[in-house]
PDB file of C-alpha atoms and ligand atoms in Angstrom:
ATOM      1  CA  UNK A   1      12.998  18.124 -14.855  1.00 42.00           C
ATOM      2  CA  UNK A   2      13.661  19.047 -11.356  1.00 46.00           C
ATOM      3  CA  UNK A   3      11.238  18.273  -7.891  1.00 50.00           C
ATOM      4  CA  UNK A   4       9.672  21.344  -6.204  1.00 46.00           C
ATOM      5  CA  UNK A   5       9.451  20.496  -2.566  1.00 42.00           C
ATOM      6  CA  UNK A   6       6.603  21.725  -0.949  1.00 46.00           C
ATOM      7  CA  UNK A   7       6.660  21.017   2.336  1.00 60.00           C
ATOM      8  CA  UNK A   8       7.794  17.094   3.212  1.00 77.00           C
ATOM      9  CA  UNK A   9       5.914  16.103  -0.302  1.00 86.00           C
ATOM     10  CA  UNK A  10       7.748  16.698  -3.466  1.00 86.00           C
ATOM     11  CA  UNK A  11       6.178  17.449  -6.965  1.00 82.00           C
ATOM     12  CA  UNK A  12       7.844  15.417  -9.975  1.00 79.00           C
ATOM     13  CA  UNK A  13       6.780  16.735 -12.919  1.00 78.00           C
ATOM     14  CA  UNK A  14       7.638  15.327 -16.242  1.00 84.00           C
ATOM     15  CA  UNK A  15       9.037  12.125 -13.997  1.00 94.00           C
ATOM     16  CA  UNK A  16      10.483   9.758 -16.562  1.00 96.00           C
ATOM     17  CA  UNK A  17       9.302   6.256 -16.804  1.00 97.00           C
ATOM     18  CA  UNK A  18      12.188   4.119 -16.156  1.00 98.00           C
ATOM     19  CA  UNK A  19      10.135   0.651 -16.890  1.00 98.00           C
ATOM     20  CA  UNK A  20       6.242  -0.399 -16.633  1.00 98.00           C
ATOM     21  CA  UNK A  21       5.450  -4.231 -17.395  1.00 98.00           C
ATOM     22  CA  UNK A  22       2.947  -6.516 -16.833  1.00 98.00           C
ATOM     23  CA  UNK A  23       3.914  -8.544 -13.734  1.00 98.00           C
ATOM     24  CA  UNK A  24       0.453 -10.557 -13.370  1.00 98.00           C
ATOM     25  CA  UNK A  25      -2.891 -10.509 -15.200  1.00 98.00           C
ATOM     26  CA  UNK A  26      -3.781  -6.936 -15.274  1.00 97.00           C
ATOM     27  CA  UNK A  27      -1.030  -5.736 -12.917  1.00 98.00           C
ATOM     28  CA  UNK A  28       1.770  -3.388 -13.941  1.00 98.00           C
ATOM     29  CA  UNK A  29       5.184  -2.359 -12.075  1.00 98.00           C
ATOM     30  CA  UNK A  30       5.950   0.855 -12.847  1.00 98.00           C
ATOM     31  CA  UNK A  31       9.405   2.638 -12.123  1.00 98.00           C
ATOM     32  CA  UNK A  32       9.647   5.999 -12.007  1.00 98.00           C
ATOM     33  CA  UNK A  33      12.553   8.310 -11.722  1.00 98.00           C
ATOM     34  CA  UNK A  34      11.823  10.496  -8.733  1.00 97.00           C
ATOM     35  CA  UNK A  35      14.833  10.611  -6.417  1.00 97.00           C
ATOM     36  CA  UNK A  36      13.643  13.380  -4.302  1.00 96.00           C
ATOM     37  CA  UNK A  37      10.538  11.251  -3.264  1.00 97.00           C
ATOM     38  CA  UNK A  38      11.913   7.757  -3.505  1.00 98.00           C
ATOM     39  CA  UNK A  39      14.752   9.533  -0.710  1.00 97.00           C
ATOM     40  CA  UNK A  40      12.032  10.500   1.586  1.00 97.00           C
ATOM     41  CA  UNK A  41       9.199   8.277   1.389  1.00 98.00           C
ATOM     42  CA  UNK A  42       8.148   5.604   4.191  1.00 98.00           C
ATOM     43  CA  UNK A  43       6.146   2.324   3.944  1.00 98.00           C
ATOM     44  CA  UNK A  44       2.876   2.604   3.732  1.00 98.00           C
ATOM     45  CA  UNK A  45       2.838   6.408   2.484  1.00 98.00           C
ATOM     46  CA  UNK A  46       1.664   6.454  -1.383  1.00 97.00           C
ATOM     47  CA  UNK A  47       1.999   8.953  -4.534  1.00 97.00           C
ATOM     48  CA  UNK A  48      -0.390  10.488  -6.917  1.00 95.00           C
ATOM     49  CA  UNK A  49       0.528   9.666 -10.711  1.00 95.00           C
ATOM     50  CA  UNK A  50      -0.596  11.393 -13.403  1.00 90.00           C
ATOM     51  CA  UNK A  51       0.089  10.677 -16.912  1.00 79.00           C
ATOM     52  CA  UNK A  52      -0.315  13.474 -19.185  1.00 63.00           C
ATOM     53  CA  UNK A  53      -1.534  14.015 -22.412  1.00 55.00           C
ATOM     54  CA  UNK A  54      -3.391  11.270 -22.944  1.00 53.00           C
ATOM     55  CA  UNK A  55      -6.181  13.119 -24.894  1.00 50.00           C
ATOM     56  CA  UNK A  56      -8.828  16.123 -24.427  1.00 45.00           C
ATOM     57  CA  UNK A  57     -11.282  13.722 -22.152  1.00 48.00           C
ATOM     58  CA  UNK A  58      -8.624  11.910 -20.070  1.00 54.00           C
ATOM     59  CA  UNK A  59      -9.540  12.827 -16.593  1.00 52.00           C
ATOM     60  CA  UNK A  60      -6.358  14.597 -14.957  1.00 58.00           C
ATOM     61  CA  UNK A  61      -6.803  13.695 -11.753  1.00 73.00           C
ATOM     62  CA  UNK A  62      -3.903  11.282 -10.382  1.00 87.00           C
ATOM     63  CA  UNK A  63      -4.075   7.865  -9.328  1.00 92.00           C
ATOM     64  CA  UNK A  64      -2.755   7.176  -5.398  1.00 95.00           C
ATOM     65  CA  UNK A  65      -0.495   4.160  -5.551  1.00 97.00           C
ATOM     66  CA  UNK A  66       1.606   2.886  -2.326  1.00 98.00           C
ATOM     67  CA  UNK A  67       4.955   2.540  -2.188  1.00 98.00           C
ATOM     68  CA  UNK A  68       6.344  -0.572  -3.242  1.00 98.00           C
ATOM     69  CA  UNK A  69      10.005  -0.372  -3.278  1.00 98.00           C
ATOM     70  CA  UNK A  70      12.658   2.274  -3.171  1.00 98.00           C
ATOM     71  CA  UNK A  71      15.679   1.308  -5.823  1.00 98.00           C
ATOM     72  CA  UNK A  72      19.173   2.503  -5.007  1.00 97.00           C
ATOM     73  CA  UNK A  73      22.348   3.327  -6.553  1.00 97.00           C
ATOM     74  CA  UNK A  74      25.907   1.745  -5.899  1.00 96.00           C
ATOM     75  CA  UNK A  75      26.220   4.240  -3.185  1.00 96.00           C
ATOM     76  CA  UNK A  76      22.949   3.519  -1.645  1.00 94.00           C
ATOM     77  CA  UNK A  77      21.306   6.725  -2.507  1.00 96.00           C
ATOM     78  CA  UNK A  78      17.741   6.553  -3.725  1.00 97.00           C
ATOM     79  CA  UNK A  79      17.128   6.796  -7.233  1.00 97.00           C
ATOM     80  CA  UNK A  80      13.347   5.749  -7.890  1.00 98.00           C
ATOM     81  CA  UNK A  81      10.559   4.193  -6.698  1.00 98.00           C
ATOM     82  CA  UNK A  82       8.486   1.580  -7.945  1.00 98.00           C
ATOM     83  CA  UNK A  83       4.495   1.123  -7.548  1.00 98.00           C
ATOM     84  CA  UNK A  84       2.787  -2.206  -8.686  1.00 98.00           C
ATOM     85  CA  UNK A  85      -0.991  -1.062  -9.695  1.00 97.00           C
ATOM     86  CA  UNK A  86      -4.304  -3.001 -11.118  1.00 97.00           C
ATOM     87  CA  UNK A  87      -5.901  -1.773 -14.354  1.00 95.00           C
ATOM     88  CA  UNK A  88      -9.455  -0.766 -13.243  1.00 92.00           C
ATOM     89  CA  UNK A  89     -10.605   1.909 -15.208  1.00 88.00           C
ATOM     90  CA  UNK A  90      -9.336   4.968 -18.041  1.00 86.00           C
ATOM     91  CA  UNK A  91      -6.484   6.073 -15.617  1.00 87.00           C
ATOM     92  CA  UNK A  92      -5.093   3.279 -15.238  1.00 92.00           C
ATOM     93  CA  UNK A  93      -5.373   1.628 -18.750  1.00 92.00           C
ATOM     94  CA  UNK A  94      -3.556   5.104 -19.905  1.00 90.00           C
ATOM     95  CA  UNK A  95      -0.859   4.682 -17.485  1.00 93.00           C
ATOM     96  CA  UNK A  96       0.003   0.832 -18.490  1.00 95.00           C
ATOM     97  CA  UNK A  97       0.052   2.181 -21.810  1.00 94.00           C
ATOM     98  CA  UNK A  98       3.527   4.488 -20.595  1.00 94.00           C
ATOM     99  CA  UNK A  99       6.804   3.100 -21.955  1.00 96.00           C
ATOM    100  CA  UNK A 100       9.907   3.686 -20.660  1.00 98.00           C
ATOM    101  CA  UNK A 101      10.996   6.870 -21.511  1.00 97.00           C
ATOM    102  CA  UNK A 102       7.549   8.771 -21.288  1.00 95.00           C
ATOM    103  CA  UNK A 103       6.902  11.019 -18.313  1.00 94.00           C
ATOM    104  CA  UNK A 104       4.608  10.983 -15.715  1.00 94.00           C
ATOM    105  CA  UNK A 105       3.739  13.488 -13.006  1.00 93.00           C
ATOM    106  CA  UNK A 106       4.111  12.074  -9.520  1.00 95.00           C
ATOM    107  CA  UNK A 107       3.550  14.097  -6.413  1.00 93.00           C
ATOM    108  CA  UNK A 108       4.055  12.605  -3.160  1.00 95.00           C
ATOM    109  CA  UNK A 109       5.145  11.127  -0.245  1.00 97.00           C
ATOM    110  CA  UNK A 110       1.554  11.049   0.964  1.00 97.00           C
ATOM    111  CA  UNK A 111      -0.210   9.453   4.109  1.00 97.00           C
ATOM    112  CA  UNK A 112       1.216   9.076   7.368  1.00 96.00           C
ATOM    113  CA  UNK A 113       2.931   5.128   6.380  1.00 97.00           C
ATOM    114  CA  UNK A 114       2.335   2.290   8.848  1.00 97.00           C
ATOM    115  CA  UNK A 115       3.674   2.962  12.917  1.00 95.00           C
ATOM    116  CA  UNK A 116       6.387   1.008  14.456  1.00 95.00           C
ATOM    117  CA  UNK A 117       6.805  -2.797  14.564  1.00 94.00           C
ATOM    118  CA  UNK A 118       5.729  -4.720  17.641  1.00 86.00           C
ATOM    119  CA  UNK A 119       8.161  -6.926  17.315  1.00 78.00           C
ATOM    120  CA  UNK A 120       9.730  -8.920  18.369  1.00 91.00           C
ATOM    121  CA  UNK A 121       7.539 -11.344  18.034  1.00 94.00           C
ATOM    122  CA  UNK A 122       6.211 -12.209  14.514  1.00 97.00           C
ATOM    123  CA  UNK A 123       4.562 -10.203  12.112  1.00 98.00           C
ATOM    124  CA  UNK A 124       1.593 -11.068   9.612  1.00 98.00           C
ATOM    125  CA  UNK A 125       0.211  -8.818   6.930  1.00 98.00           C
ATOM    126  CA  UNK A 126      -3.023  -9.767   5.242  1.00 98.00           C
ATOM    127  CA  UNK A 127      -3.674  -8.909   1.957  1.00 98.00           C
ATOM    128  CA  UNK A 128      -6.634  -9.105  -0.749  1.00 98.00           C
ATOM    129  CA  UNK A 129      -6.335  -8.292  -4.393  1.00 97.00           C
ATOM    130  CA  UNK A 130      -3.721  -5.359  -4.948  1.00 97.00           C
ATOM    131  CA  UNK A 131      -3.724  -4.960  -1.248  1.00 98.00           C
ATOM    132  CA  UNK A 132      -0.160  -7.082  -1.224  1.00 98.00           C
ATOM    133  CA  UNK A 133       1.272  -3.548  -2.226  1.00 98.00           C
ATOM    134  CA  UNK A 134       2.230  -1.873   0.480  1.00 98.00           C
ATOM    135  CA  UNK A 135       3.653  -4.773   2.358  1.00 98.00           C
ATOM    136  CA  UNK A 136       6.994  -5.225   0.448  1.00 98.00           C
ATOM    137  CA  UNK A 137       8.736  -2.108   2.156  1.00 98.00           C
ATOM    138  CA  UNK A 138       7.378  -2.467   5.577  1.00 98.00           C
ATOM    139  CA  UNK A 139       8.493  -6.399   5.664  1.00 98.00           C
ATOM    140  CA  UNK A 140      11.748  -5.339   4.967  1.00 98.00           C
ATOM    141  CA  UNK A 141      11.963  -2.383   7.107  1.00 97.00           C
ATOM    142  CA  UNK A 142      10.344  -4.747  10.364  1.00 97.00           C
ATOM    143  CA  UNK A 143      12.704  -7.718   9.460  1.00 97.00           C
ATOM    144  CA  UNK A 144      15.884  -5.024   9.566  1.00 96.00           C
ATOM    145  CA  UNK A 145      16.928  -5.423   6.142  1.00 96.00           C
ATOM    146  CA  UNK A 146      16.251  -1.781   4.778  1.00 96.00           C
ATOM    147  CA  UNK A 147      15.560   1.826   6.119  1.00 96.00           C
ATOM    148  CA  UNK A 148      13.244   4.248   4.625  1.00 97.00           C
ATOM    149  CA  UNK A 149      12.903   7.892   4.624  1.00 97.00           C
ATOM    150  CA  UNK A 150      15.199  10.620   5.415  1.00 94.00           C
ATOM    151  CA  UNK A 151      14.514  11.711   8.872  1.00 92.00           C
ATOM    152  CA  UNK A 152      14.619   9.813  12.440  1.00 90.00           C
ATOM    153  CA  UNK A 153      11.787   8.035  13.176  1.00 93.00           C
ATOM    154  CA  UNK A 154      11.042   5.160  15.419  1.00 93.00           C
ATOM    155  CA  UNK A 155      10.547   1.858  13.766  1.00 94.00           C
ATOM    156  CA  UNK A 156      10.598  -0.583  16.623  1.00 93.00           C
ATOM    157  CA  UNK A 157      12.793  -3.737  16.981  1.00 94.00           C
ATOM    158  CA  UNK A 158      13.063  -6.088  14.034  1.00 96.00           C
ATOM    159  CA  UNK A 159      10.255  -8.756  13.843  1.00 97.00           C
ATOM    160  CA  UNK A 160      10.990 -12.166  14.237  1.00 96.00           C
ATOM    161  CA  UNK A 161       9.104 -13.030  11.092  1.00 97.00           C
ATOM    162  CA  UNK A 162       7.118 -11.638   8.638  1.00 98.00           C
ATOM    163  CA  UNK A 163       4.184 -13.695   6.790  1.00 98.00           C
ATOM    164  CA  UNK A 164       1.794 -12.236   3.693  1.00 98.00           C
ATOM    165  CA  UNK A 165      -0.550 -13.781   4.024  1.00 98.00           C
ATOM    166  CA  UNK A 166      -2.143 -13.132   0.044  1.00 98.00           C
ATOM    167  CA  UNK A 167      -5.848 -13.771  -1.362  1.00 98.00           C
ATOM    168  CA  UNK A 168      -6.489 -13.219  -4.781  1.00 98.00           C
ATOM    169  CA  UNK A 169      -9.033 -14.511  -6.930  1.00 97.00           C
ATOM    170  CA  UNK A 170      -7.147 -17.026  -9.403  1.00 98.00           C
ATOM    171  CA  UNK A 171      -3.321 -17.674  -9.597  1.00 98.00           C
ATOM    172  CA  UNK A 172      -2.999 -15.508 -12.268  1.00 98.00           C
ATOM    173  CA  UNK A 173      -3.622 -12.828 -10.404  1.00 98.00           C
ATOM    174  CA  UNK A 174      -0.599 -13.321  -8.247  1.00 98.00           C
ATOM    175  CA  UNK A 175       2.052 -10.443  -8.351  1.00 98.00           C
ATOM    176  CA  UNK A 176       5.400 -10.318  -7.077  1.00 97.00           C
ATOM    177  CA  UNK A 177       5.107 -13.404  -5.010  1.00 98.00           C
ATOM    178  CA  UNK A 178       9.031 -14.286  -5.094  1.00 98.00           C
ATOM    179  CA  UNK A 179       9.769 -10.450  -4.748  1.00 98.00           C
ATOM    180  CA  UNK A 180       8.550 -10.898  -1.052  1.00 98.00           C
ATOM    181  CA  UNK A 181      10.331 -14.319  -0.318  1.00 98.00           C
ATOM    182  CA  UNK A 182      13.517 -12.806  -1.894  1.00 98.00           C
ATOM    183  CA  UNK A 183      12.674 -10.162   1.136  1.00 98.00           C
ATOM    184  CA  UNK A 184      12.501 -12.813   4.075  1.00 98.00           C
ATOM    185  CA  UNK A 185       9.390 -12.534   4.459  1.00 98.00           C
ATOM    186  CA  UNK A 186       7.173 -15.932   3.800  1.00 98.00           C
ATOM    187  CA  UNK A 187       4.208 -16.248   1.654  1.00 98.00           C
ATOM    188  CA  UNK A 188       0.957 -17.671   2.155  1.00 98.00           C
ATOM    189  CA  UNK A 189      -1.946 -17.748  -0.433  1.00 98.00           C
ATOM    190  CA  UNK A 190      -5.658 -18.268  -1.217  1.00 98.00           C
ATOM    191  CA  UNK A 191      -7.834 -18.002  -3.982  1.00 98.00           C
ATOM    192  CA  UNK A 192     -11.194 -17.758  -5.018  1.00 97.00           C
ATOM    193  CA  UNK A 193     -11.238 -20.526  -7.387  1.00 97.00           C
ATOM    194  CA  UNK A 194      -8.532 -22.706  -5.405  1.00 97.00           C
ATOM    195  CA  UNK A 195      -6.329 -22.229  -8.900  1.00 98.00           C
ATOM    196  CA  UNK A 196      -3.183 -21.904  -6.135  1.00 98.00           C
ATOM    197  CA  UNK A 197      -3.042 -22.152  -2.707  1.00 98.00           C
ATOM    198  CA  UNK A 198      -6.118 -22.620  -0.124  1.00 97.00           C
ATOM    199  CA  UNK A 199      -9.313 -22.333  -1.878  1.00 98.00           C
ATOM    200  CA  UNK A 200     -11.801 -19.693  -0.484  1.00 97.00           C
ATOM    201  CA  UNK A 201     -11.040 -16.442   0.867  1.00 97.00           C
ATOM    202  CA  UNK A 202      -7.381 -14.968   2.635  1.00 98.00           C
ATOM    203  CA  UNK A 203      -9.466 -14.486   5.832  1.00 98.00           C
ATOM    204  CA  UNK A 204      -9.928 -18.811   6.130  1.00 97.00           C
ATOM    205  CA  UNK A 205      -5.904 -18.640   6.220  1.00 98.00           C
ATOM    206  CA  UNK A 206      -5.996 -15.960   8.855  1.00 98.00           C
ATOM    207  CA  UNK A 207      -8.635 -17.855  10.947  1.00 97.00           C
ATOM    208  CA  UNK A 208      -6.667 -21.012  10.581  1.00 97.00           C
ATOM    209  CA  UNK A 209      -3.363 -19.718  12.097  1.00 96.00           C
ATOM    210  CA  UNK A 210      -5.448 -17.617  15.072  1.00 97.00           C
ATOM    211  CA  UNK A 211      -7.270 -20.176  16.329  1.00 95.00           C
ATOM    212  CA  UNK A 212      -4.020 -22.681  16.327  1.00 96.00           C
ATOM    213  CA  UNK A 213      -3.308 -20.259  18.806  1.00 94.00           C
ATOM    214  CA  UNK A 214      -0.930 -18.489  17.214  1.00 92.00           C
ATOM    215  CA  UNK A 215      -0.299 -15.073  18.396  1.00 93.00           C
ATOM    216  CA  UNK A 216       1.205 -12.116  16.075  1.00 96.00           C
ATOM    217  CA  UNK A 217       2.869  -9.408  18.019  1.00 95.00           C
ATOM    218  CA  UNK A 218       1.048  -7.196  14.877  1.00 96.00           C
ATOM    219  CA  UNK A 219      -1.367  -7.353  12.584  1.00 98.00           C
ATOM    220  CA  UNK A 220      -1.278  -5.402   9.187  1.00 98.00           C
ATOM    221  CA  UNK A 221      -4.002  -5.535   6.334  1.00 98.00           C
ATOM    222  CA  UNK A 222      -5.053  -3.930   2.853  1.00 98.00           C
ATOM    223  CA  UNK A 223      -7.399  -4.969   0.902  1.00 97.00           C
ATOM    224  CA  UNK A 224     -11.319  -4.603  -0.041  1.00 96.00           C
ATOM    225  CA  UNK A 225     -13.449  -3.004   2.800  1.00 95.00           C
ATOM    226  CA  UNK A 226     -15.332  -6.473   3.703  1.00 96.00           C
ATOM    227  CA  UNK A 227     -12.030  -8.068   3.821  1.00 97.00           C
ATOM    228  CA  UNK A 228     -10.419  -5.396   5.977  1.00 97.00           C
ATOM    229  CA  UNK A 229     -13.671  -5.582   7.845  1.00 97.00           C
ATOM    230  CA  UNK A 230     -13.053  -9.278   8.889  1.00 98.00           C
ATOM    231  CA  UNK A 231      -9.678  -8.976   9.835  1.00 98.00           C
ATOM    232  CA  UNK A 232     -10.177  -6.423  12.576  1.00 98.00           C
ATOM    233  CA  UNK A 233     -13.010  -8.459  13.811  1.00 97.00           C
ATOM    234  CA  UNK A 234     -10.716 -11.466  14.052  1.00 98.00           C
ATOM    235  CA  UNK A 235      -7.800  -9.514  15.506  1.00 97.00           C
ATOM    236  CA  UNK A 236     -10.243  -7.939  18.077  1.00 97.00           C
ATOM    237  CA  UNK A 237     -11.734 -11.543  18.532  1.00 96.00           C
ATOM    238  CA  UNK A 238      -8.380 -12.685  19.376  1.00 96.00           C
ATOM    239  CA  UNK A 239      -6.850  -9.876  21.281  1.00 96.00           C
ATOM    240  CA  UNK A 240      -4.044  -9.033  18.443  1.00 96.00           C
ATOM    241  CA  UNK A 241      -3.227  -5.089  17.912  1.00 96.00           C
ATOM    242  CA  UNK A 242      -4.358  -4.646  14.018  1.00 98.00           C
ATOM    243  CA  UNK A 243      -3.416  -1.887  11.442  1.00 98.00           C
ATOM    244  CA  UNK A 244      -5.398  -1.348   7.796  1.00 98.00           C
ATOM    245  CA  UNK A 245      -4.810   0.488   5.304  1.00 98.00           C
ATOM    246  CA  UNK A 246      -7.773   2.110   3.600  1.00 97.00           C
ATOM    247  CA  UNK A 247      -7.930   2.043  -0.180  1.00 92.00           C
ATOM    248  CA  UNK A 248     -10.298   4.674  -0.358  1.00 92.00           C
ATOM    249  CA  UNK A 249     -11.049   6.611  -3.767  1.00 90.00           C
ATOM    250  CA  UNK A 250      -8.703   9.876  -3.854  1.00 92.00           C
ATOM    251  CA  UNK A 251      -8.808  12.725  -6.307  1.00 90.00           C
ATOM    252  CA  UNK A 252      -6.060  14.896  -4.730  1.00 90.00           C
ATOM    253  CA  UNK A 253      -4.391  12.973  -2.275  1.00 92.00           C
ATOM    254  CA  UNK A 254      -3.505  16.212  -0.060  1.00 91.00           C
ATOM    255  CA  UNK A 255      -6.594  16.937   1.882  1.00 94.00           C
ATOM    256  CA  UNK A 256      -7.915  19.371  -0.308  1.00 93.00           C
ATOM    257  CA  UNK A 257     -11.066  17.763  -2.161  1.00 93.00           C
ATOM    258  CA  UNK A 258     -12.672  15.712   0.859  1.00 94.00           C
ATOM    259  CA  UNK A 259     -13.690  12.770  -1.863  1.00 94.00           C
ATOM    260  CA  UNK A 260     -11.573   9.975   0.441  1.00 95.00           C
ATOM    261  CA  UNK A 261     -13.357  10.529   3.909  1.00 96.00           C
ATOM    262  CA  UNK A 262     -14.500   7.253   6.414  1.00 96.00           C
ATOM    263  CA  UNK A 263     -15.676   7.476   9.748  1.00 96.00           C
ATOM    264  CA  UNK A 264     -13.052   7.241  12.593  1.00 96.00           C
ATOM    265  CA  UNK A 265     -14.490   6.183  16.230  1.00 96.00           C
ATOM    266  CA  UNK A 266     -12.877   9.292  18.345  1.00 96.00           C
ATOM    267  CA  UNK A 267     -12.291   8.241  22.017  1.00 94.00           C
ATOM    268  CA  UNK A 268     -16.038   8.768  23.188  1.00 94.00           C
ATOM    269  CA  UNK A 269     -16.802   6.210  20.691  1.00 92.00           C
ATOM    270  CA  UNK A 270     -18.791   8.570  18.190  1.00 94.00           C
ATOM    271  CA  UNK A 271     -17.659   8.387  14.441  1.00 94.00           C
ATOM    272  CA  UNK A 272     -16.544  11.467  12.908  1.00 95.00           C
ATOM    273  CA  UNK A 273     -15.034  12.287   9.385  1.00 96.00           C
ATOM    274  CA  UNK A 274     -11.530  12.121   8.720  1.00 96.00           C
ATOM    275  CA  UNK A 275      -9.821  12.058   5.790  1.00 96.00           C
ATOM    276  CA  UNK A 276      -8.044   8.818   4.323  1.00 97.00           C
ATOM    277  CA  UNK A 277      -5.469  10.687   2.531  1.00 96.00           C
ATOM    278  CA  UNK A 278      -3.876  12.866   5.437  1.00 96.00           C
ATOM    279  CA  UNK A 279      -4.881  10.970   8.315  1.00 96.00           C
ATOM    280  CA  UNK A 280      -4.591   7.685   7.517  1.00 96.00           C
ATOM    281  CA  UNK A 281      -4.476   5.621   5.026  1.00 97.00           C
ATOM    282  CA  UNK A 282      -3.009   3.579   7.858  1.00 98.00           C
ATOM    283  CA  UNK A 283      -5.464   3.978  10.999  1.00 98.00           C
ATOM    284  CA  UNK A 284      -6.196   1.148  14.023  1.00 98.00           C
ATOM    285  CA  UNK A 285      -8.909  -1.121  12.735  1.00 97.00           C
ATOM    286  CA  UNK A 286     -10.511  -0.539  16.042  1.00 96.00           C
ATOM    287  CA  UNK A 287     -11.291   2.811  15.190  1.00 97.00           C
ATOM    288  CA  UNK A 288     -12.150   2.327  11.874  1.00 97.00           C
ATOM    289  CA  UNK A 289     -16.408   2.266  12.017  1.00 96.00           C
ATOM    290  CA  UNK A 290     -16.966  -0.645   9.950  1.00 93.00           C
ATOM    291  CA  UNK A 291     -20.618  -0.298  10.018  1.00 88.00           C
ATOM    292  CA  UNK A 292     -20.952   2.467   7.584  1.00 73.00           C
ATOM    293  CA  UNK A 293     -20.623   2.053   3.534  1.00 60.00           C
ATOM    294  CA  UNK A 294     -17.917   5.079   3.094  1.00 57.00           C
ATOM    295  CA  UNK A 295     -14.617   2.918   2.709  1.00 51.00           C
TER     296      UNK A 295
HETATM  297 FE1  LIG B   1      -8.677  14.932  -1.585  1.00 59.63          FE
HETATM  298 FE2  LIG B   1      -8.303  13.192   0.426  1.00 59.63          FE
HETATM  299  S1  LIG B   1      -8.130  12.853  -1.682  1.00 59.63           S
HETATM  300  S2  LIG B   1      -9.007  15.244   0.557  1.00 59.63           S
END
């Protein structure tokens, strides 16, 4: 079925399911034919998905999932996208249930994606649970190995490096690890339990690399909200410009329902309401106020 285009975001209804497997304990890959989208969407934006028709008391509400990769043809011309999602509830226990083949109804890009590099200097992304998601496509896209998106944009000048730096909490947990070395960019993990990598959280790994004296030109992080938290209060601690992106709960992902707003510090310092899936999810963690519950 063909994409409506409603303004830069394109509706795919009926998107077919090119492949959805299990890539780590409770974590699916899902591929879905959506050229129109996969052409125009940047790292960091996300898309709804909605799989139909799973009975009467399925909510229908979609599910927001970042973009994980763009797949191309011979030619280089997008074909479809891929998102990598956790099973944590109904939605997303109907979508791993999708073969290839089934549709799906994905709307998107949405979210303004992640600003220009800082580069040249090195970058570091920090990441807790699913939060390695979005970090895939932007690694690339710093490191100059891919472009995104169908319009001019600036991205800044290539990164010298790019680390993940990855916290889950046991190895088996861990998706798409050698995807992201494949990618150039290095990999770095903790766990709760210490089944892989440093034991204790991905902050300690963080901490460890700042106060060597290490300086990234950027920061990036996604994750849980205490998580995020700590990172901006480490990259504030140690002077190094910091991005999140929130993970906020979305019902429409297009500004319409107000179910994903968090309180952004304007420039006199006061918080005020904004909401995740429009105006961020990426936003400054230094405006983010991480004193209030609502992310
Ligand atoms: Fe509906 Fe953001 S998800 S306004």
């Amino acid at each position: 079925m063909s994409e409506l285009c409603t303004s830069r975001a394109v509706t795919a209804p009926a998107a077919t399911v090119l492949e959805n497997r299990e890539v780590a304990r409770g974590t699916f890959l899902l591929r879905v034919a959506a050229p129109e989208i996969a052409r125009r969407i940047l790292p960091g934006q996300f898309v709804m998905v909605r799989g139909p028709g799973e009975g009467a008391d399925d909510p229908l509400l979609g599910r927001p999932f970042a973009l994980y990769e763009v797949n191309r043809d011979a030619s280089g011309e997008p074909t479809s996208l891929d998102v990598v999602y956790l099973v944590i509830g109904r939605g997303t226990a109907a979508l791993s249930r999708r073969r290839p083949g089934d549709r799906v109804d994905v709307w998107g890009p949405l979210g303004n994606g992640f600003g220009p590099s800082s580069g040249p200097g090195p970058a570091v992304f920090v990441a807790g649970g699913i939060g390695q998601t979005p970090f895939l496509a932007l690694g690339r896209e710093w490191l100059g190995r891919a472009t995104y998106g169908d319009q001019p944009r600036e991205v800044g000048p290539p990164v010298s490096s790019a680390t993940l730096l990855y916290g889950v909490r046991s190895a088996d947990f861990l998706a798409g690890v050698e995807d992201f070395e494949r990618a150039g960019i290095g990999v770095e993990i903790a766990t709760d339990d210490g089944s892989a990598g440093r034991p204790g959280f991905v902050t300690g790994l963080l901490e460890e690399r700042l106060r060597s004296g290490e300086r990234p030109a950027k920061l990036v992080a996604c994750g849980p909200p205490p998580m995020l938290a700590a990172v901006a209060r480490l990259a504030g601690a140690h002077g190094v410009p910091c991005d999140v992106s929130l993970e906020n709960h979305m019902a429409c992902g297009f500004g319409a329902c107000f179910s994903c707003v968090t309180p952004i510090l304007q420039d006199d310092g006061r918080p005020d309401l904004r909401r995740v899936c429009v105006e961020g999810p990426v936003f400054p963690a230094d405006r983010v106020d991480w004193s209030r519950p609502s992310h």
